[in-house]
CSV table of C-alpha atoms in Angstrom, one decimal:
chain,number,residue,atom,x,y,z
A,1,UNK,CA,111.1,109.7,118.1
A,2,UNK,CA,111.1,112.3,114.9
A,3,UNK,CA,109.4,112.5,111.9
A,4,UNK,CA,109.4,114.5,109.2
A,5,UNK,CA,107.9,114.0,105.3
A,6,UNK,CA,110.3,114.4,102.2
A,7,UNK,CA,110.4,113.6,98.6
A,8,UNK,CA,113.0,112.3,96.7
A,9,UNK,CA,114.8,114.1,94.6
A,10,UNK,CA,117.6,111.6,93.1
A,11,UNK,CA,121.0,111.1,93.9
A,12,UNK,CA,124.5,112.6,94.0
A,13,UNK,CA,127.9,113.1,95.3
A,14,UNK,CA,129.3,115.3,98.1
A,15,UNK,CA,132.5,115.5,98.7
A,16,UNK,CA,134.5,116.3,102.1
A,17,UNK,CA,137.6,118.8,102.1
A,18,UNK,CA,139.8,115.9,102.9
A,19,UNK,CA,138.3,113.9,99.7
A,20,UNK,CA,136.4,112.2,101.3
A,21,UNK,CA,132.9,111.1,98.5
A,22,UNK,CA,129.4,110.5,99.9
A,23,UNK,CA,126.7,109.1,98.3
A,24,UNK,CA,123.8,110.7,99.0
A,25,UNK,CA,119.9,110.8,98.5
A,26,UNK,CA,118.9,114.4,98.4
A,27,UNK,CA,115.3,114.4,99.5
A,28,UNK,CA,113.3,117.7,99.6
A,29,UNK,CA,111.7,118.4,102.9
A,30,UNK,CA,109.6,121.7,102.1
A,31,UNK,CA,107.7,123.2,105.8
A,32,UNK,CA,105.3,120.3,107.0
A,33,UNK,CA,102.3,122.2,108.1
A,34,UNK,CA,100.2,121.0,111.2
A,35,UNK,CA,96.7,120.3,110.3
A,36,UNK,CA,95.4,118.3,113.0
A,37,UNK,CA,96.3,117.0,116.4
A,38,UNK,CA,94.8,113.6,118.2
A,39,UNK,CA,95.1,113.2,121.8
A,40,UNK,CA,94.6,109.7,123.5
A,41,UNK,CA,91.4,111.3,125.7
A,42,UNK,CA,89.7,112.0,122.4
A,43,UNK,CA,91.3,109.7,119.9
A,44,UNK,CA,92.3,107.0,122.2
A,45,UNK,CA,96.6,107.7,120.7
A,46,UNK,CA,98.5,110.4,120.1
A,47,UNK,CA,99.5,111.9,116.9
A,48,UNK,CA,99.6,115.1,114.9
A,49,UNK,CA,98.4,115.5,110.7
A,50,UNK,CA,100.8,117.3,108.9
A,51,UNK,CA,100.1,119.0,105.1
A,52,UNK,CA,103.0,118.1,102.5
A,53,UNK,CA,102.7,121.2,100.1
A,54,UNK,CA,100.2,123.4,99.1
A,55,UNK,CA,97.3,122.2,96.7
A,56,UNK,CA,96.6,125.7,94.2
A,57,UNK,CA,93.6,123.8,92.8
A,58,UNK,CA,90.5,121.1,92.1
A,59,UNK,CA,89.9,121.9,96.2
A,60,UNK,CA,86.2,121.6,97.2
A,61,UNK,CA,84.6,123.4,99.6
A,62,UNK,CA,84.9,120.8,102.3
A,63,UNK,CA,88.2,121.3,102.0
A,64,UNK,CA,88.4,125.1,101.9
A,65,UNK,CA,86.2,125.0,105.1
A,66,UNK,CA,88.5,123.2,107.2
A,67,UNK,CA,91.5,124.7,105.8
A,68,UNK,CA,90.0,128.0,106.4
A,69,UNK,CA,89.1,127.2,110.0
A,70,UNK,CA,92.8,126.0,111.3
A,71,UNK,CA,94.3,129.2,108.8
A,72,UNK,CA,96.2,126.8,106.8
A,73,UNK,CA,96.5,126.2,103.2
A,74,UNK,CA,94.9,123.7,101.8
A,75,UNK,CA,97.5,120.6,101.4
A,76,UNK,CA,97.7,117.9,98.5
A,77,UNK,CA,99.1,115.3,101.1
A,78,UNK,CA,98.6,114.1,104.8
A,79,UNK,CA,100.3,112.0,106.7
A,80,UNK,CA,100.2,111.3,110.8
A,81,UNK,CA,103.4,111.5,112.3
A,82,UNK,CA,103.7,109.8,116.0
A,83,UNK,CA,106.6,109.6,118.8
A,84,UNK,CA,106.6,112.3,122.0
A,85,UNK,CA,108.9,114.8,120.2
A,86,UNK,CA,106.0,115.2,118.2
A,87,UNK,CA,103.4,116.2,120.7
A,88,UNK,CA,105.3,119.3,121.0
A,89,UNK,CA,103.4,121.0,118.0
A,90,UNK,CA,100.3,122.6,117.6
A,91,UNK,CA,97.9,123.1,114.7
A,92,UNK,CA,99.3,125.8,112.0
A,93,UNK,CA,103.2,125.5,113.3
A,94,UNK,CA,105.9,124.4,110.4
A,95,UNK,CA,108.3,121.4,110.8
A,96,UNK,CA,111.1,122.2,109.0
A,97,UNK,CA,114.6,120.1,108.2
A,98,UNK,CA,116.1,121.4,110.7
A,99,UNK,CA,114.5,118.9,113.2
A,100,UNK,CA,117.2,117.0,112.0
A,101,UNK,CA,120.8,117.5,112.5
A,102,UNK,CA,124.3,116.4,110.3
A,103,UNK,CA,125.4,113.4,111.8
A,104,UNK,CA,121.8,111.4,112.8
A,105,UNK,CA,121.1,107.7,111.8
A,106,UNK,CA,117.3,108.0,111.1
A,107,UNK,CA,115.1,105.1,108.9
A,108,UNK,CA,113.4,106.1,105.4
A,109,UNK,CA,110.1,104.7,105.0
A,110,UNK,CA,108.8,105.3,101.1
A,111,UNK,CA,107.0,102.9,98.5
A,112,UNK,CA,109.0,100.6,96.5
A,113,UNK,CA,108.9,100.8,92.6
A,114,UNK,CA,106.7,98.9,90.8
A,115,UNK,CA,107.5,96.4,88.8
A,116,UNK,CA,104.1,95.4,87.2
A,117,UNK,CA,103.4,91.9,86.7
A,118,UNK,CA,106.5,90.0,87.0
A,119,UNK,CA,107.3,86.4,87.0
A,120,UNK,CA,109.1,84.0,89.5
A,121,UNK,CA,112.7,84.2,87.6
A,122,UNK,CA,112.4,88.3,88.4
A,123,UNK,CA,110.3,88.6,91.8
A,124,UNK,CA,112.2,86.0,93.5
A,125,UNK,CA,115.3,85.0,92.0
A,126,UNK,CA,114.3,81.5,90.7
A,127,UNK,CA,117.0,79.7,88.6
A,128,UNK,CA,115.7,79.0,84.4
A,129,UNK,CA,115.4,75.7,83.5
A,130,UNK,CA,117.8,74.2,80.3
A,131,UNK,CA,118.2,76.6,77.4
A,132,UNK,CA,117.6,74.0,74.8
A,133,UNK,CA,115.2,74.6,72.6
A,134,UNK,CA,113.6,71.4,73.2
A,135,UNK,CA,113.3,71.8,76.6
A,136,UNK,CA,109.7,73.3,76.4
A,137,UNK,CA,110.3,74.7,79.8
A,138,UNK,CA,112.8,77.6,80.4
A,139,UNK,CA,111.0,80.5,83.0
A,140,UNK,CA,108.2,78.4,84.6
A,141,UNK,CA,107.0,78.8,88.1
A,142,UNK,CA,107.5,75.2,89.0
A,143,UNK,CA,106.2,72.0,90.3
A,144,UNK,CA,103.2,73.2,93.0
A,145,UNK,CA,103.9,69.2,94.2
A,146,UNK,CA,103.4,69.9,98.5
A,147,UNK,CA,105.7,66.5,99.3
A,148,UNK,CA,102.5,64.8,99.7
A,149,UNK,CA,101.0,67.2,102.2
A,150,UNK,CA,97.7,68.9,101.1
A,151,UNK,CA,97.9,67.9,97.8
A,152,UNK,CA,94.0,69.5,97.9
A,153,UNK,CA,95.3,73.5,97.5
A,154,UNK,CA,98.6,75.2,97.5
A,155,UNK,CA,99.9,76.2,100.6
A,156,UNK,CA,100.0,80.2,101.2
A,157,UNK,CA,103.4,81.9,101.0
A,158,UNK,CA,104.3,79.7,98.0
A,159,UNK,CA,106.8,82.1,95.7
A,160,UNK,CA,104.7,82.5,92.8
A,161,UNK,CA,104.3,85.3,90.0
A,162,UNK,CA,102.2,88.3,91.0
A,163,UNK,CA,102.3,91.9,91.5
A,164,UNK,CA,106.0,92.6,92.3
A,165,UNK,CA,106.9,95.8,93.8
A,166,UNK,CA,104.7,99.2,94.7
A,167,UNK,CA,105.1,98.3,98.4
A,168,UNK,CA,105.9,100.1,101.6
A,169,UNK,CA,109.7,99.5,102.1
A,170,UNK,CA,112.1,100.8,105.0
A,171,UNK,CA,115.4,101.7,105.1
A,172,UNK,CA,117.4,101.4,108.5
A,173,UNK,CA,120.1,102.7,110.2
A,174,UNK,CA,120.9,105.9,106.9
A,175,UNK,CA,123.2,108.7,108.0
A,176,UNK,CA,121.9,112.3,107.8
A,177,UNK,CA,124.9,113.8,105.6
A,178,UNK,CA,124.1,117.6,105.6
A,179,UNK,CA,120.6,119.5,106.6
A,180,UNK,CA,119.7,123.3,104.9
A,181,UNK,CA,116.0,124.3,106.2
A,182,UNK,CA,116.7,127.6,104.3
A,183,UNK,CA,116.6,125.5,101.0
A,184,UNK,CA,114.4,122.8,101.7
A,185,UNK,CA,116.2,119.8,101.4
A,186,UNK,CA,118.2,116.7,103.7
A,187,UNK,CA,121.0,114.9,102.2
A,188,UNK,CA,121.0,111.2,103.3
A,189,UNK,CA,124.1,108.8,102.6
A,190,UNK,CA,123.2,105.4,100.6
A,191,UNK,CA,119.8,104.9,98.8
A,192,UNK,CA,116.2,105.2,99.9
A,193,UNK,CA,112.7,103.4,98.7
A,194,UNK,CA,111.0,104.8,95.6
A,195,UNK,CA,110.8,106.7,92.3
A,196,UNK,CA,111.9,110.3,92.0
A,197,UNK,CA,109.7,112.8,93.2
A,198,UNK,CA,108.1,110.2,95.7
A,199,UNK,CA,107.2,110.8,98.9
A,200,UNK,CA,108.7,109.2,101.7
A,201,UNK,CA,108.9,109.2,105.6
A,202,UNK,CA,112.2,110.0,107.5
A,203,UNK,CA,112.1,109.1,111.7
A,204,UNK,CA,114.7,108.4,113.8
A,205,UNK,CA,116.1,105.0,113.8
A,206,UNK,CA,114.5,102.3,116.1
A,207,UNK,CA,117.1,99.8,115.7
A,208,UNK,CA,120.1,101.9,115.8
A,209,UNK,CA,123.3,100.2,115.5
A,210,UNK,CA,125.7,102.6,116.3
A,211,UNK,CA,126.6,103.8,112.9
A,212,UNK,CA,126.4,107.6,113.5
A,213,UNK,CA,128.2,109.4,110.8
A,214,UNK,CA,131.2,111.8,112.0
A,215,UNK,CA,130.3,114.3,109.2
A,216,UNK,CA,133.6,116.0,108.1
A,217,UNK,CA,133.5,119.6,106.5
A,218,UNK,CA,131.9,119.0,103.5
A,219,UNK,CA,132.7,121.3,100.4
A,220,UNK,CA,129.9,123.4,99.8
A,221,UNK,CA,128.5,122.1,96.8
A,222,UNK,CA,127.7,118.8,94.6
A,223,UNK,CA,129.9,117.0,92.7
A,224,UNK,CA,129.5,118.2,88.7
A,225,UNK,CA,129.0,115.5,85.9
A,226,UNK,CA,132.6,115.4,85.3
A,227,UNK,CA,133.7,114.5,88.8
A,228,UNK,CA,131.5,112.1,89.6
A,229,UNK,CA,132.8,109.9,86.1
């Protein structure tokens, strides 16, 4: 097992020398810094701390104290990364791209969108009711009628309006397209969870279904405006 954290960048197109297009996520994977390591006779599991880049300011002295102790720069994200491959790192080394390769069917882990308050129509799908205007109902959540079981409360997991999105959300079974751990950055075919510029998780996949990616030689740059229309 892998990890490595990322942000999202957006998406674009690559294209093969044979023509072939990919759509890819191209998600920024600056140098994740080791901060901390947990062992199972101290922490009772194992896992390291990683930084997600450097934080220049509003750092308090707590902070600068145990930043200064491990010689790190102080970080504006952590995260604990698990899995045996892993364990391999000590406090202060970098994990860069590179820990993945062209070709790898990894999982994306990010946060969904949010969506705000939404009703049932958008969260779940629900159909309208007549479009008359005499209808007096058109996006209403429904009868809350059990079928005569526990008429006294509303059963939980009803499909109801609430909070809709802003949620962890993962991705299986993505391609790695192309890695460059001289510029920072992972291009993964199809679409991960999230806004642009949010972080997200990439591991390797734990419910692989065989879909690794023959990567053909890709020409070395991104599709232009004008291509991609």
């Amino acid at each position: 097992m892998k990890q490595i954290i990322g942000r999202k960048m957006g998406m674009t197109q690559l294209f093969a020398e044979d023509g072939t297009m990919y759509a890819v996520t191209v998600i920024e994977v600056l140098p994740n810094v080791v901060t901390l390591k947990k062992t199972l006779e101290k922490d009772g599991y194992e896992a390291i701390q990683v930084g997600y880049e450097d934080k220049l300011k509003n750092v308090n002295k707590c902070e600068k104290g145990l930043y200064e102790k491990i010689k790190v720069t102080p970080k504006k994200d952590l995260f604990e990364l698990k899995g045996d491959e892993m364990m391999k790192f000590e406090v202060g080394n970098e994990i860069k791209a590179d820990l993945f390769q062209a070709g790898e069917v990894v999982d994306v882990i990010g946060t969904s969108k949010g969506r705000g308050y939404a009703g049932t129509v958008k969260r779940w799908g629900h159909a309208i009711g007549p479009k008359g205007h005499g209808s007096g109902y058109h996006r209403g959540q429904g009868s809350f009628a059990n079928n005569g079981r526990c008429n006294n409360r509303v059963i939980p997991g009803k499909k109801m309006s609430g909070h809709m999105g802003n949620q962890s959300a993962t991705i299986l079974n993505l391609n790695v397209v192309k890695v460059d751990a001289d510029k920072n950055y992972i291009l993964i075919s199809g679409g991960v969870p999230g806004p642009k510029k949010g972080l997200v998780k990439i591991r390797s996949a734990v419910k692989t279904n065989g879909s690794k990616l023959d990567v053909k030689p890709l020409i070395n740059r991104v599709a232009t405006s004008e291509e991609a229309n």
